[in-house]
């Protein structure tokens, strides 16, 4: 146990003449207070950390040799600590007054207490040596950053103090502050950096002091003796005890199931099943500990905007990110605007009747009547920016023209564009090689009917212009996007929802000898019924007008399925949801001084916050995803069903490409893989990014793990990997495919997969959402009608006006503008985005290791070279999927970007 004893001295300061707060506490234990013998102008605080007991050594303590005027004996030395704090850029009057008061308190040494902890052991206490001082005085603001403040603390160190390895910070202000870093200047001629970028809670909220380690990476076995206790205690403080509701100022990382998506207390129809467990396996999320629902004790009660969902304090958006997320046209959709707007504009929820009405969304905007505008302005919980939007010209929703139609307004109609987007669109990860005929379902035939597809060899060969199916299979020219087995179990329930009609789809493509991929057949399936065994329909492109329009409707149904699978499986599940357990385990099991923590830290930024916002407004019952995508209220159940086939080992890009048959191993090819379709922009560019990440990770791991058994003997690392498997992905804990963690190669592979998922993979399937989906006919997110059959009464209406049938099958005007607003928000880079290979100026001292910094520079340079390669590929006229008349270049995996909807840029993390 840690033992701390306050000295029986008066706790009244002669400086202020008023009683001080209760003594500070470190991890729930009071710290030892000792007073200078020379002057009693203020208390000095000393934390004695020991496995046995606190030992008072007032007579010999170096602290008692330091006087309030800074004098010291001949065997000590003076050092100065510069404390850098970031305050809000936009402050109201109250905040400005509070900040002025805090600046005054800091300036006179009454606000922030800092304890320096040595890496060396004090033989008396058997713990790290320590000295303390209050922050005093302030330095001029850096001219380029008005919101950055710097203060100074002076320390007197005995000659045998050793190198400072940690600082303990006690915030005696009434509210938290954001600490960027602490720098000990001129310690033996060099500065010592303590990077923080963290919120320091007020003593009022939590009596525990915060621990900040210097920027030296240590494996657990290398931890300096004076820091071992602090390393252990810091990790314990982060894990919590799994009990109680979490408070906003806390930084507790723990696991829970997804039992907060429904609203059973509000409306029975908004109840949603728990995701996570034997019935519906799912990754775990960060625990909030809110009380149980009144109606369903298995579910957690909801918290709605404007109240935030708990995330550990440092995971929350910073000010610039928050402003970006909330600003612009209808960015407030994610802040409860959608349900209020739907109620207000219910009269406007009508289908598009002609394509010019869609064009008006970009040219004129979505027009509101005066009373609708006034009602929105009066009733919605919106800020001044949104009120200004509402008051300008009665135009609420106006969008940039999406990249997919910017140069060619009719590209979306063409089959080659439909196929191109399977390779170079926003969801290029479902296309796979077709290996055999007949195409067979793996679903139970007793429930879903005969497993054979009705896409036959004869039908395929009609589209191959003389080539046989066997020859096409042999030459690897047939490909498929197959959503049949994933969707068919949900189709009956989906089609019972109002305004939703779906099929389970399969699409077969042919790769021509000229290097063009084209769709040749689409199969759309419904569940069999007792009254009809005909539940599968096959469509080909045809040449007459009727067949052409039906083919276009079939493609639209495929696109709607693709949009749903993309959003719920490839985007949300495989990047957002699956990254969350890695992040939680990293904080819980790896000390911030662990080299692997330092490597992963940039790739964890903002993910827990964006995921919490998604649970609150996007994927929740009645939320935007349910309102805008085909599966409706069954959206997250479909996501959970897809998780059953998720495998960590296949999240590595090369393994995924090989599994889908899109690449084969070839040692002579770059990256060791040969693509079956050379002009596959996602894969070709992705392998460049993957290889650069892999090279950087391997060199980093090799640098720190120098012994053959250094991976297996790293207790923190082994606990981290075990927790990811057994707690973070608890429902998959017994799967045999989990990689072992015994060698440097094992570790490098695991880390490369995680970093790729957070950076390149997420960028490729996220930032093209508006460029491709912003034009609804190109990528509808749901369909409202089945394709009319000749025996159907609607067939005659279709024959009379096929355009009206097509448009009335797409999302309504309100549904379209909802999802366009969301896609616009999710495709936007914040001005404070941190990109792969780039270093934030405030984080430049992240590690004290010259060789590692050189490795990072090589990584950054490699990414610069890759950007040049991609730009050259986008000019290569032989690559038809990224060049050509009206074809937008493939830029989703260009590493760099500016702010906004750019359709390019790889952030370090899943940050939006």
mmCIF file of N, CA and C in Angstrom, residues 303-423:
data_model
loop_
_atom_site.group_PDB
_atom_site.id
_atom_site.type_symbol
_atom_site.label_atom_id
_atom_site.label_comp_id
_atom_site.label_asym_id
_atom_site.label_seq_id
_atom_site.Cartn_x
_atom_site.Cartn_y
_atom_site.Cartn_z
ATOM 1 N N UNK A 303 -28.833 9.407 -23.307
ATOM 2 C CA UNK A 303 -28.563 10.806 -23.049
ATOM 3 C C UNK A 303 -28.558 11.504 -24.406
ATOM 4 N N UNK A 304 -29.314 12.580 -24.519
ATOM 5 C CA UNK A 304 -29.527 13.217 -25.814
ATOM 6 C C UNK A 304 -28.831 14.574 -25.859
ATOM 7 N N UNK A 305 -28.617 15.048 -27.075
ATOM 8 C CA UNK A 305 -28.077 16.380 -27.278
ATOM 9 C C UNK A 305 -29.006 17.413 -26.647
ATOM 10 N N UNK A 306 -28.477 18.476 -26.070
ATOM 11 C CA UNK A 306 -27.082 18.931 -26.151
ATOM 12 C C UNK A 306 -26.151 18.314 -25.117
ATOM 13 N N UNK A 307 -26.643 17.359 -24.314
ATOM 14 C CA UNK A 307 -25.803 16.753 -23.284
ATOM 15 C C UNK A 307 -24.854 15.750 -23.929
ATOM 16 N N UNK A 308 -23.577 15.773 -23.568
ATOM 17 C CA UNK A 308 -22.604 14.883 -24.207
ATOM 18 C C UNK A 308 -22.616 13.481 -23.620
ATOM 19 N N UNK A 309 -22.310 12.512 -24.472
ATOM 20 C CA UNK A 309 -22.061 11.151 -24.018
ATOM 21 C C UNK A 309 -20.645 11.098 -23.449
ATOM 22 N N UNK A 310 -20.481 10.377 -22.341
ATOM 23 C CA UNK A 310 -19.157 10.299 -21.723
ATOM 24 C C UNK A 310 -18.142 9.652 -22.655
ATOM 25 N N UNK A 311 -17.012 10.285 -22.776
ATOM 26 C CA UNK A 311 -15.789 9.653 -23.259
ATOM 27 C C UNK A 311 -14.684 10.121 -22.311
ATOM 28 N N UNK A 312 -13.625 9.354 -22.145
ATOM 29 C CA UNK A 312 -12.514 9.838 -21.315
ATOM 30 C C UNK A 312 -12.106 11.238 -21.750
ATOM 31 N N UNK A 313 -11.789 12.089 -20.788
ATOM 32 C CA UNK A 313 -11.693 13.522 -21.038
ATOM 33 C C UNK A 313 -10.802 13.888 -22.221
ATOM 34 N N UNK A 314 -9.688 13.228 -22.370
ATOM 35 C CA UNK A 314 -8.771 13.606 -23.438
ATOM 36 C C UNK A 314 -9.212 13.125 -24.817
ATOM 37 N N UNK A 315 -10.290 12.335 -24.868
ATOM 38 C CA UNK A 315 -10.781 11.837 -26.150
ATOM 39 C C UNK A 315 -11.729 12.816 -26.828
ATOM 40 N N UNK A 316 -12.192 13.824 -26.108
ATOM 41 C CA UNK A 316 -13.171 14.758 -26.661
ATOM 42 C C UNK A 316 -12.556 15.624 -27.750
ATOM 43 N N UNK A 317 -13.405 16.079 -28.667
ATOM 44 C CA UNK A 317 -12.940 16.984 -29.719
ATOM 45 C C UNK A 317 -12.315 18.232 -29.117
ATOM 46 N N UNK A 318 -11.228 18.679 -29.727
ATOM 47 C CA UNK A 318 -10.690 19.983 -29.379
ATOM 48 C C UNK A 318 -11.541 21.063 -30.033
ATOM 49 N N UNK A 319 -11.279 22.295 -29.680
ATOM 50 C CA UNK A 319 -12.182 23.384 -30.048
ATOM 51 C C UNK A 319 -12.341 23.542 -31.559
ATOM 52 N N UNK A 320 -11.255 23.493 -32.312
ATOM 53 C CA UNK A 320 -11.340 23.656 -33.758
ATOM 54 C C UNK A 320 -12.151 22.523 -34.367
ATOM 55 N N UNK A 321 -11.906 21.309 -33.912
ATOM 56 C CA UNK A 321 -12.639 20.157 -34.431
ATOM 57 C C UNK A 321 -14.122 20.282 -34.117
ATOM 58 N N UNK A 322 -14.447 20.688 -32.908
ATOM 59 C CA UNK A 322 -15.841 20.832 -32.522
ATOM 60 C C UNK A 322 -16.531 21.882 -33.390
ATOM 61 N N UNK A 323 -15.869 22.993 -33.639
ATOM 62 C CA UNK A 323 -16.448 24.035 -34.477
ATOM 63 C C UNK A 323 -16.681 23.534 -35.901
ATOM 64 N N UNK A 324 -15.702 22.795 -36.430
ATOM 65 C CA UNK A 324 -15.841 22.267 -37.783
ATOM 66 C C UNK A 324 -16.989 21.284 -37.863
ATOM 67 N N UNK A 325 -17.094 20.435 -36.844
ATOM 68 C CA UNK A 325 -18.127 19.409 -36.834
ATOM 69 C C UNK A 325 -19.518 20.035 -36.772
ATOM 70 N N UNK A 326 -19.641 21.178 -36.095
ATOM 71 C CA UNK A 326 -20.943 21.795 -35.865
ATOM 72 C C UNK A 326 -21.305 22.841 -36.911
ATOM 73 N N UNK A 327 -20.338 23.281 -37.711
ATOM 74 C CA UNK A 327 -20.579 24.418 -38.590
ATOM 75 C C UNK A 327 -21.106 23.993 -39.950
ATOM 76 N N UNK A 328 -21.402 25.014 -40.780
ATOM 77 C CA UNK A 328 -21.802 24.773 -42.157
ATOM 78 C C UNK A 328 -23.268 24.447 -42.297
ATOM 79 N N UNK A 329 -23.660 24.152 -43.534
ATOM 80 C CA UNK A 329 -25.057 23.905 -43.785
ATOM 81 C C UNK A 329 -25.476 22.560 -43.245
ATOM 82 N N UNK A 330 -26.365 22.620 -42.307
ATOM 83 C CA UNK A 330 -26.955 21.450 -41.667
ATOM 84 C C UNK A 330 -25.936 20.524 -41.017
ATOM 85 N N UNK A 331 -24.780 21.046 -40.570
ATOM 86 C CA UNK A 331 -23.897 20.223 -39.758
ATOM 87 C C UNK A 331 -24.587 19.908 -38.437
ATOM 88 N N UNK A 332 -25.550 20.743 -38.078
ATOM 89 C CA UNK A 332 -26.312 20.496 -36.858
ATOM 90 C C UNK A 332 -27.230 19.291 -36.985
ATOM 91 N N UNK A 333 -27.236 18.621 -38.136
ATOM 92 C CA UNK A 333 -28.012 17.386 -38.257
ATOM 93 C C UNK A 333 -27.646 16.386 -37.161
ATOM 94 N N UNK A 334 -26.370 16.340 -36.829
ATOM 95 C CA UNK A 334 -25.921 15.377 -35.833
ATOM 96 C C UNK A 334 -26.162 15.878 -34.418
ATOM 97 N N UNK A 335 -26.871 16.963 -34.298
ATOM 98 C CA UNK A 335 -27.191 17.520 -32.984
ATOM 99 C C UNK A 335 -28.700 17.655 -32.845
ATOM 100 N N UNK A 336 -29.408 16.642 -33.293
ATOM 101 C CA UNK A 336 -30.865 16.547 -33.134
ATOM 102 C C UNK A 336 -31.647 17.425 -34.089
ATOM 103 N N UNK A 337 -31.029 17.877 -35.170
ATOM 104 C CA UNK A 337 -31.791 18.667 -36.128
ATOM 105 C C UNK A 337 -32.734 17.791 -36.950
ATOM 106 N N UNK A 338 -32.302 16.564 -37.274
ATOM 107 C CA UNK A 338 -33.095 15.724 -38.164
ATOM 108 C C UNK A 338 -34.517 15.473 -37.675
ATOM 109 N N UNK A 339 -34.723 14.956 -36.445
ATOM 110 C CA UNK A 339 -36.109 14.680 -36.049
ATOM 111 C C UNK A 339 -36.964 15.938 -35.992
ATOM 112 N N UNK A 340 -36.383 17.060 -35.546
ATOM 113 C CA UNK A 340 -37.161 18.293 -35.487
ATOM 114 C C UNK A 340 -37.487 18.792 -36.884
ATOM 115 N N UNK A 341 -36.487 18.686 -37.767
ATOM 116 C CA UNK A 341 -36.722 19.135 -39.132
ATOM 117 C C UNK A 341 -37.765 18.258 -39.812
ATOM 118 N N UNK A 342 -37.712 16.946 -39.568
ATOM 119 C CA UNK A 342 -38.674 16.042 -40.179
ATOM 120 C C UNK A 342 -40.089 16.398 -39.771
ATOM 121 N N UNK A 343 -40.259 16.735 -38.498
ATOM 122 C CA UNK A 343 -41.589 17.113 -38.026
ATOM 123 C C UNK A 343 -42.031 18.431 -38.644
ATOM 124 N N UNK A 344 -41.093 19.358 -38.771
ATOM 125 C CA UNK A 344 -41.427 20.682 -39.291
ATOM 126 C C UNK A 344 -41.722 20.641 -40.787
ATOM 127 N N UNK A 345 -40.966 19.821 -41.509
ATOM 128 C CA UNK A 345 -41.066 19.827 -42.964
ATOM 129 C C UNK A 345 -41.776 18.602 -43.515
ATOM 130 N N UNK A 346 -42.625 17.983 -42.704
ATOM 131 C CA UNK A 346 -43.273 16.762 -43.157
ATOM 132 C C UNK A 346 -44.030 16.978 -44.460
ATOM 133 N N UNK A 347 -44.565 18.176 -44.657
ATOM 134 C CA UNK A 347 -45.297 18.461 -45.883
ATOM 135 C C UNK A 347 -44.377 18.503 -47.091
ATOM 136 N N UNK A 348 -43.089 18.686 -46.868
ATOM 137 C CA UNK A 348 -42.130 18.771 -47.968
ATOM 138 C C UNK A 348 -41.517 17.417 -48.307
ATOM 139 N N UNK A 349 -41.893 16.364 -47.570
ATOM 140 C CA UNK A 349 -41.284 15.056 -47.778
ATOM 141 C C UNK A 349 -41.956 14.363 -48.958
ATOM 142 N N UNK A 350 -41.592 14.779 -50.143
ATOM 143 C CA UNK A 350 -42.198 14.272 -51.358
ATOM 144 C C UNK A 350 -41.104 13.743 -52.268
ATOM 145 N N UNK A 351 -41.440 12.859 -53.207
ATOM 146 C CA UNK A 351 -40.414 12.338 -54.115
ATOM 147 C C UNK A 351 -40.008 13.378 -55.142
ATOM 148 N N UNK A 352 -38.831 13.168 -55.699
ATOM 149 C CA UNK A 352 -38.439 13.964 -56.860
ATOM 150 C C UNK A 352 -39.288 13.526 -58.053
ATOM 151 N N UNK A 353 -39.720 14.473 -58.857
ATOM 152 C CA UNK A 353 -40.532 14.149 -60.023
ATOM 153 C C UNK A 353 -39.782 14.323 -61.328
ATOM 154 N N UNK A 354 -38.650 15.032 -61.277
ATOM 155 C CA UNK A 354 -37.820 15.169 -62.468
ATOM 156 C C UNK A 354 -36.386 15.445 -62.018
ATOM 157 N N UNK A 355 -35.442 15.202 -62.906
ATOM 158 C CA UNK A 355 -34.038 15.342 -62.540
ATOM 159 C C UNK A 355 -33.662 16.797 -62.285
ATOM 160 N N UNK A 356 -34.388 17.710 -62.849
ATOM 161 C CA UNK A 356 -34.077 19.118 -62.614
ATOM 162 C C UNK A 356 -34.298 19.506 -61.157
ATOM 163 N N UNK A 357 -35.223 18.805 -60.470
ATOM 164 C CA UNK A 357 -35.424 19.085 -59.047
ATOM 165 C C UNK A 357 -34.210 18.676 -58.230
ATOM 166 N N UNK A 358 -33.532 17.629 -58.660
ATOM 167 C CA UNK A 358 -32.282 17.233 -57.988
ATOM 168 C C UNK A 358 -31.199 18.266 -58.268
ATOM 169 N N UNK A 359 -31.140 18.733 -59.509
ATOM 170 C CA UNK A 359 -30.128 19.732 -59.856
ATOM 171 C C UNK A 359 -30.292 21.007 -59.039
ATOM 172 N N UNK A 360 -31.522 21.327 -58.668
ATOM 173 C CA UNK A 360 -31.760 22.556 -57.911
ATOM 174 C C UNK A 360 -31.123 22.515 -56.529
ATOM 175 N N UNK A 361 -30.872 21.316 -56.006
ATOM 176 C CA UNK A 361 -30.209 21.219 -54.700
ATOM 177 C C UNK A 361 -28.815 21.845 -54.753
ATOM 178 N N UNK A 362 -28.205 21.830 -55.921
ATOM 179 C CA UNK A 362 -26.865 22.399 -56.080
ATOM 180 C C UNK A 362 -26.927 23.829 -56.607
ATOM 181 N N UNK A 363 -27.947 24.118 -57.397
ATOM 182 C CA UNK A 363 -28.034 25.440 -58.003
ATOM 183 C C UNK A 363 -28.765 26.441 -57.108
ATOM 184 N N UNK A 364 -29.914 26.031 -56.579
ATOM 185 C CA UNK A 364 -30.772 26.955 -55.840
ATOM 186 C C UNK A 364 -30.877 26.638 -54.365
ATOM 187 N N UNK A 365 -30.738 25.376 -53.995
ATOM 188 C CA UNK A 365 -30.970 24.981 -52.607
ATOM 189 C C UNK A 365 -32.384 24.488 -52.419
ATOM 190 N N UNK A 366 -32.654 24.002 -51.249
ATOM 191 C CA UNK A 366 -33.966 23.463 -50.889
ATOM 192 C C UNK A 366 -34.772 24.591 -50.266
ATOM 193 N N UNK A 367 -35.820 25.024 -50.942
ATOM 194 C CA UNK A 367 -36.526 26.235 -50.558
ATOM 195 C C UNK A 367 -37.508 25.966 -49.418
ATOM 196 N N UNK A 368 -37.498 26.853 -48.438
ATOM 197 C CA UNK A 368 -38.453 26.803 -47.339
ATOM 198 C C UNK A 368 -39.448 27.939 -47.477
ATOM 199 N N UNK A 369 -40.682 27.659 -47.145
ATOM 200 C CA UNK A 369 -41.680 28.715 -47.074
ATOM 201 C C UNK A 369 -41.386 29.587 -45.856
ATOM 202 N N UNK A 370 -41.953 30.786 -45.835
ATOM 203 C CA UNK A 370 -41.688 31.722 -44.745
ATOM 204 C C UNK A 370 -42.050 31.132 -43.395
ATOM 205 N N UNK A 371 -43.230 30.481 -43.325
ATOM 206 C CA UNK A 371 -43.646 29.939 -42.027
ATOM 207 C C UNK A 371 -42.773 28.768 -41.619
ATOM 208 N N UNK A 372 -42.313 27.963 -42.594
ATOM 209 C CA UNK A 372 -41.421 26.849 -42.262
ATOM 210 C C UNK A 372 -40.082 27.371 -41.758
ATOM 211 N N UNK A 373 -39.585 28.415 -42.441
ATOM 212 C CA UNK A 373 -38.306 29.005 -42.032
ATOM 213 C C UNK A 373 -38.407 29.582 -40.630
ATOM 214 N N UNK A 374 -39.487 30.282 -40.366
ATOM 215 C CA UNK A 374 -39.672 30.902 -39.064
ATOM 216 C C UNK A 374 -39.783 29.845 -37.979
ATOM 217 N N UNK A 375 -40.514 28.760 -38.287
ATOM 218 C CA UNK A 375 -40.693 27.696 -37.305
ATOM 219 C C UNK A 375 -39.374 27.021 -36.978
ATOM 220 N N UNK A 376 -38.557 26.792 -38.011
ATOM 221 C CA UNK A 376 -37.239 26.201 -37.770
ATOM 222 C C UNK A 376 -36.390 27.110 -36.896
ATOM 223 N N UNK A 377 -36.356 28.398 -37.246
ATOM 224 C CA UNK A 377 -35.527 29.337 -36.495
ATOM 225 C C UNK A 377 -35.943 29.470 -35.057
ATOM 226 N N UNK A 378 -37.241 29.357 -34.800
ATOM 227 C CA UNK A 378 -37.740 29.527 -33.435
ATOM 228 C C UNK A 378 -37.585 28.274 -32.592
ATOM 229 N N UNK A 379 -37.732 27.091 -33.223
ATOM 230 C CA UNK A 379 -37.865 25.871 -32.442
ATOM 231 C C UNK A 379 -36.602 25.039 -32.346
ATOM 232 N N UNK A 380 -35.704 25.157 -33.330
ATOM 233 C CA UNK A 380 -34.559 24.255 -33.332
ATOM 234 C C UNK A 380 -33.489 24.716 -32.363
ATOM 235 N N UNK A 381 -32.813 23.737 -31.778
ATOM 236 C CA UNK A 381 -31.692 24.035 -30.889
ATOM 237 C C UNK A 381 -30.465 24.259 -31.758
ATOM 238 N N UNK A 382 -30.339 25.498 -32.267
ATOM 239 C CA UNK A 382 -29.246 25.790 -33.192
ATOM 240 C C UNK A 382 -28.549 27.063 -32.764
ATOM 241 N N UNK A 383 -27.302 27.188 -33.217
ATOM 242 C CA UNK A 383 -26.523 28.360 -32.870
ATOM 243 C C UNK A 383 -26.730 29.484 -33.864
ATOM 244 N N UNK A 384 -26.011 30.576 -33.662
ATOM 245 C CA UNK A 384 -26.172 31.753 -34.503
ATOM 246 C C UNK A 384 -25.828 31.467 -35.963
ATOM 247 N N UNK A 385 -24.834 30.605 -36.178
ATOM 248 C CA UNK A 385 -24.444 30.310 -37.549
ATOM 249 C C UNK A 385 -25.601 29.696 -38.325
ATOM 250 N N UNK A 386 -26.270 28.703 -37.704
ATOM 251 C CA UNK A 386 -27.383 28.068 -38.392
ATOM 252 C C UNK A 386 -28.537 29.033 -38.569
ATOM 253 N N UNK A 387 -28.766 29.926 -37.623
ATOM 254 C CA UNK A 387 -29.836 30.912 -37.772
ATOM 255 C C UNK A 387 -29.550 31.826 -38.958
ATOM 256 N N UNK A 388 -28.268 32.161 -39.147
ATOM 257 C CA UNK A 388 -27.918 32.983 -40.303
ATOM 258 C C UNK A 388 -28.192 32.229 -41.598
ATOM 259 N N UNK A 389 -27.874 30.927 -41.606
ATOM 260 C CA UNK A 389 -28.154 30.127 -42.797
ATOM 261 C C UNK A 389 -29.646 30.147 -43.105
ATOM 262 N N UNK A 390 -30.454 30.013 -42.051
ATOM 263 C CA UNK A 390 -31.895 29.986 -42.247
ATOM 264 C C UNK A 390 -32.439 31.321 -42.728
ATOM 265 N N UNK A 391 -31.751 32.396 -42.434
ATOM 266 C CA UNK A 391 -32.266 33.721 -42.743
ATOM 267 C C UNK A 391 -31.792 34.267 -44.087
ATOM 268 N N UNK A 392 -30.963 33.529 -44.788
ATOM 269 C CA UNK A 392 -30.415 34.038 -46.045
ATOM 270 C C UNK A 392 -31.231 33.476 -47.204
ATOM 271 N N UNK A 393 -32.040 34.330 -47.797
ATOM 272 C CA UNK A 393 -32.706 33.995 -49.042
ATOM 273 C C UNK A 393 -33.648 32.823 -48.979
ATOM 274 N N UNK A 394 -34.075 32.401 -47.833
ATOM 275 C CA UNK A 394 -34.999 31.285 -47.668
ATOM 276 C C UNK A 394 -34.443 29.987 -48.252
ATOM 277 N N UNK A 395 -33.106 29.867 -48.358
ATOM 278 C CA UNK A 395 -32.520 28.673 -48.938
ATOM 279 C C UNK A 395 -31.756 27.935 -47.847
ATOM 280 N N UNK A 396 -32.261 26.785 -47.498
ATOM 281 C CA UNK A 396 -31.679 26.066 -46.366
ATOM 282 C C UNK A 396 -30.597 25.096 -46.808
ATOM 283 N N UNK A 397 -30.861 24.307 -47.836
ATOM 284 C CA UNK A 397 -29.948 23.235 -48.199
ATOM 285 C C UNK A 397 -29.391 23.465 -49.607
ATOM 286 N N UNK A 398 -28.151 23.869 -49.678
ATOM 287 C CA UNK A 398 -27.493 24.045 -50.963
ATOM 288 C C UNK A 398 -26.126 23.389 -50.895
ATOM 289 N N UNK A 399 -25.759 22.632 -51.934
ATOM 290 C CA UNK A 399 -24.574 21.802 -51.873
ATOM 291 C C UNK A 399 -23.659 22.055 -53.059
ATOM 292 N N UNK A 400 -22.380 21.730 -52.840
ATOM 293 C CA UNK A 400 -21.442 21.722 -53.946
ATOM 294 C C UNK A 400 -21.784 20.557 -54.877
ATOM 295 N N UNK A 401 -21.494 20.731 -56.150
ATOM 296 C CA UNK A 401 -21.739 19.640 -57.092
ATOM 297 C C UNK A 401 -20.757 18.510 -56.788
ATOM 298 N N UNK A 402 -21.233 17.288 -56.535
ATOM 299 C CA UNK A 402 -20.327 16.178 -56.196
ATOM 300 C C UNK A 402 -19.352 15.877 -57.338
ATOM 301 N N UNK A 403 -18.191 15.396 -56.977
ATOM 302 C CA UNK A 403 -17.127 15.166 -57.957
ATOM 303 C C UNK A 403 -17.546 14.193 -59.043
ATOM 304 N N UNK A 404 -18.395 13.218 -58.714
ATOM 305 C CA UNK A 404 -18.741 12.173 -59.674
ATOM 306 C C UNK A 404 -19.497 12.726 -60.878
ATOM 307 N N UNK A 405 -20.194 13.854 -60.738
ATOM 308 C CA UNK A 405 -20.923 14.427 -61.877
ATOM 309 C C UNK A 405 -20.438 15.829 -62.220
ATOM 310 N N UNK A 406 -19.372 16.290 -61.579
ATOM 311 C CA UNK A 406 -18.931 17.671 -61.781
ATOM 312 C C UNK A 406 -18.506 17.925 -63.228
ATOM 313 N N UNK A 407 -17.850 16.934 -63.837
ATOM 314 C CA UNK A 407 -17.368 17.109 -65.210
ATOM 315 C C UNK A 407 -18.249 16.397 -66.235
ATOM 316 N N UNK A 408 -19.046 15.468 -65.764
ATOM 317 C CA UNK A 408 -19.903 14.693 -66.674
ATOM 318 C C UNK A 408 -21.198 14.377 -65.939
ATOM 319 N N UNK A 409 -22.252 15.149 -66.202
ATOM 320 C CA UNK A 409 -23.494 15.006 -65.446
ATOM 321 C C UNK A 409 -24.197 13.685 -65.705
ATOM 322 N N UNK A 410 -23.805 12.979 -66.767
ATOM 323 C CA UNK A 410 -24.509 11.745 -67.123
ATOM 324 C C UNK A 410 -23.655 10.496 -66.943
ATOM 325 N N UNK A 411 -22.501 10.645 -66.301
ATOM 326 C CA UNK A 411 -21.604 9.496 -66.140
ATOM 327 C C UNK A 411 -22.259 8.366 -65.364
ATOM 328 N N UNK A 412 -23.087 8.714 -64.383
ATOM 329 C CA UNK A 412 -23.699 7.700 -63.514
ATOM 330 C C UNK A 412 -24.622 6.756 -64.274
ATOM 331 N N UNK A 413 -25.065 7.146 -65.458
ATOM 332 C CA UNK A 413 -25.958 6.301 -66.242
ATOM 333 C C UNK A 413 -25.222 5.148 -66.915
ATOM 334 N N UNK A 414 -23.923 5.288 -67.106
ATOM 335 C CA UNK A 414 -23.177 4.323 -67.911
ATOM 336 C C UNK A 414 -22.774 3.102 -67.103
ATOM 337 N N UNK A 415 -22.797 1.948 -67.773
ATOM 338 C CA UNK A 415 -22.396 0.704 -67.119
ATOM 339 C C UNK A 415 -20.931 0.730 -66.694
ATOM 340 N N UNK A 416 -20.070 1.319 -67.527
ATOM 341 C CA UNK A 416 -18.650 1.300 -67.172
ATOM 342 C C UNK A 416 -18.384 2.139 -65.924
ATOM 343 N N UNK A 417 -19.193 3.192 -65.663
ATOM 344 C CA UNK A 417 -19.032 3.972 -64.438
ATOM 345 C C UNK A 417 -19.543 3.189 -63.232
ATOM 346 N N UNK A 418 -20.647 2.483 -63.425
ATOM 347 C CA UNK A 418 -21.163 1.595 -62.378
ATOM 348 C C UNK A 418 -20.098 0.582 -61.968
ATOM 349 N N UNK A 419 -19.407 -0.005 -62.944
ATOM 350 C CA UNK A 419 -18.356 -0.983 -62.654
ATOM 351 C C UNK A 419 -17.113 -0.309 -62.097
ATOM 352 N N UNK A 420 -16.764 0.857 -62.649
ATOM 353 C CA UNK A 420 -15.559 1.569 -62.183
ATOM 354 C C UNK A 420 -15.625 1.856 -60.698
ATOM 355 N N UNK A 421 -16.804 2.194 -60.205
ATOM 356 C CA UNK A 421 -16.928 2.527 -58.790
ATOM 357 C C UNK A 421 -16.751 1.310 -57.879
ATOM 358 N N UNK A 422 -16.864 0.092 -58.425
ATOM 359 C CA UNK A 422 -16.556 -1.099 -57.638
ATOM 360 C C UNK A 422 -15.065 -1.233 -57.384
ATOM 361 N N UNK A 423 -14.266 -0.524 -58.190
ATOM 362 C CA UNK A 423 -12.808 -0.563 -58.061
ATOM 363 C C UNK A 423 -12.224 0.749 -57.551
#
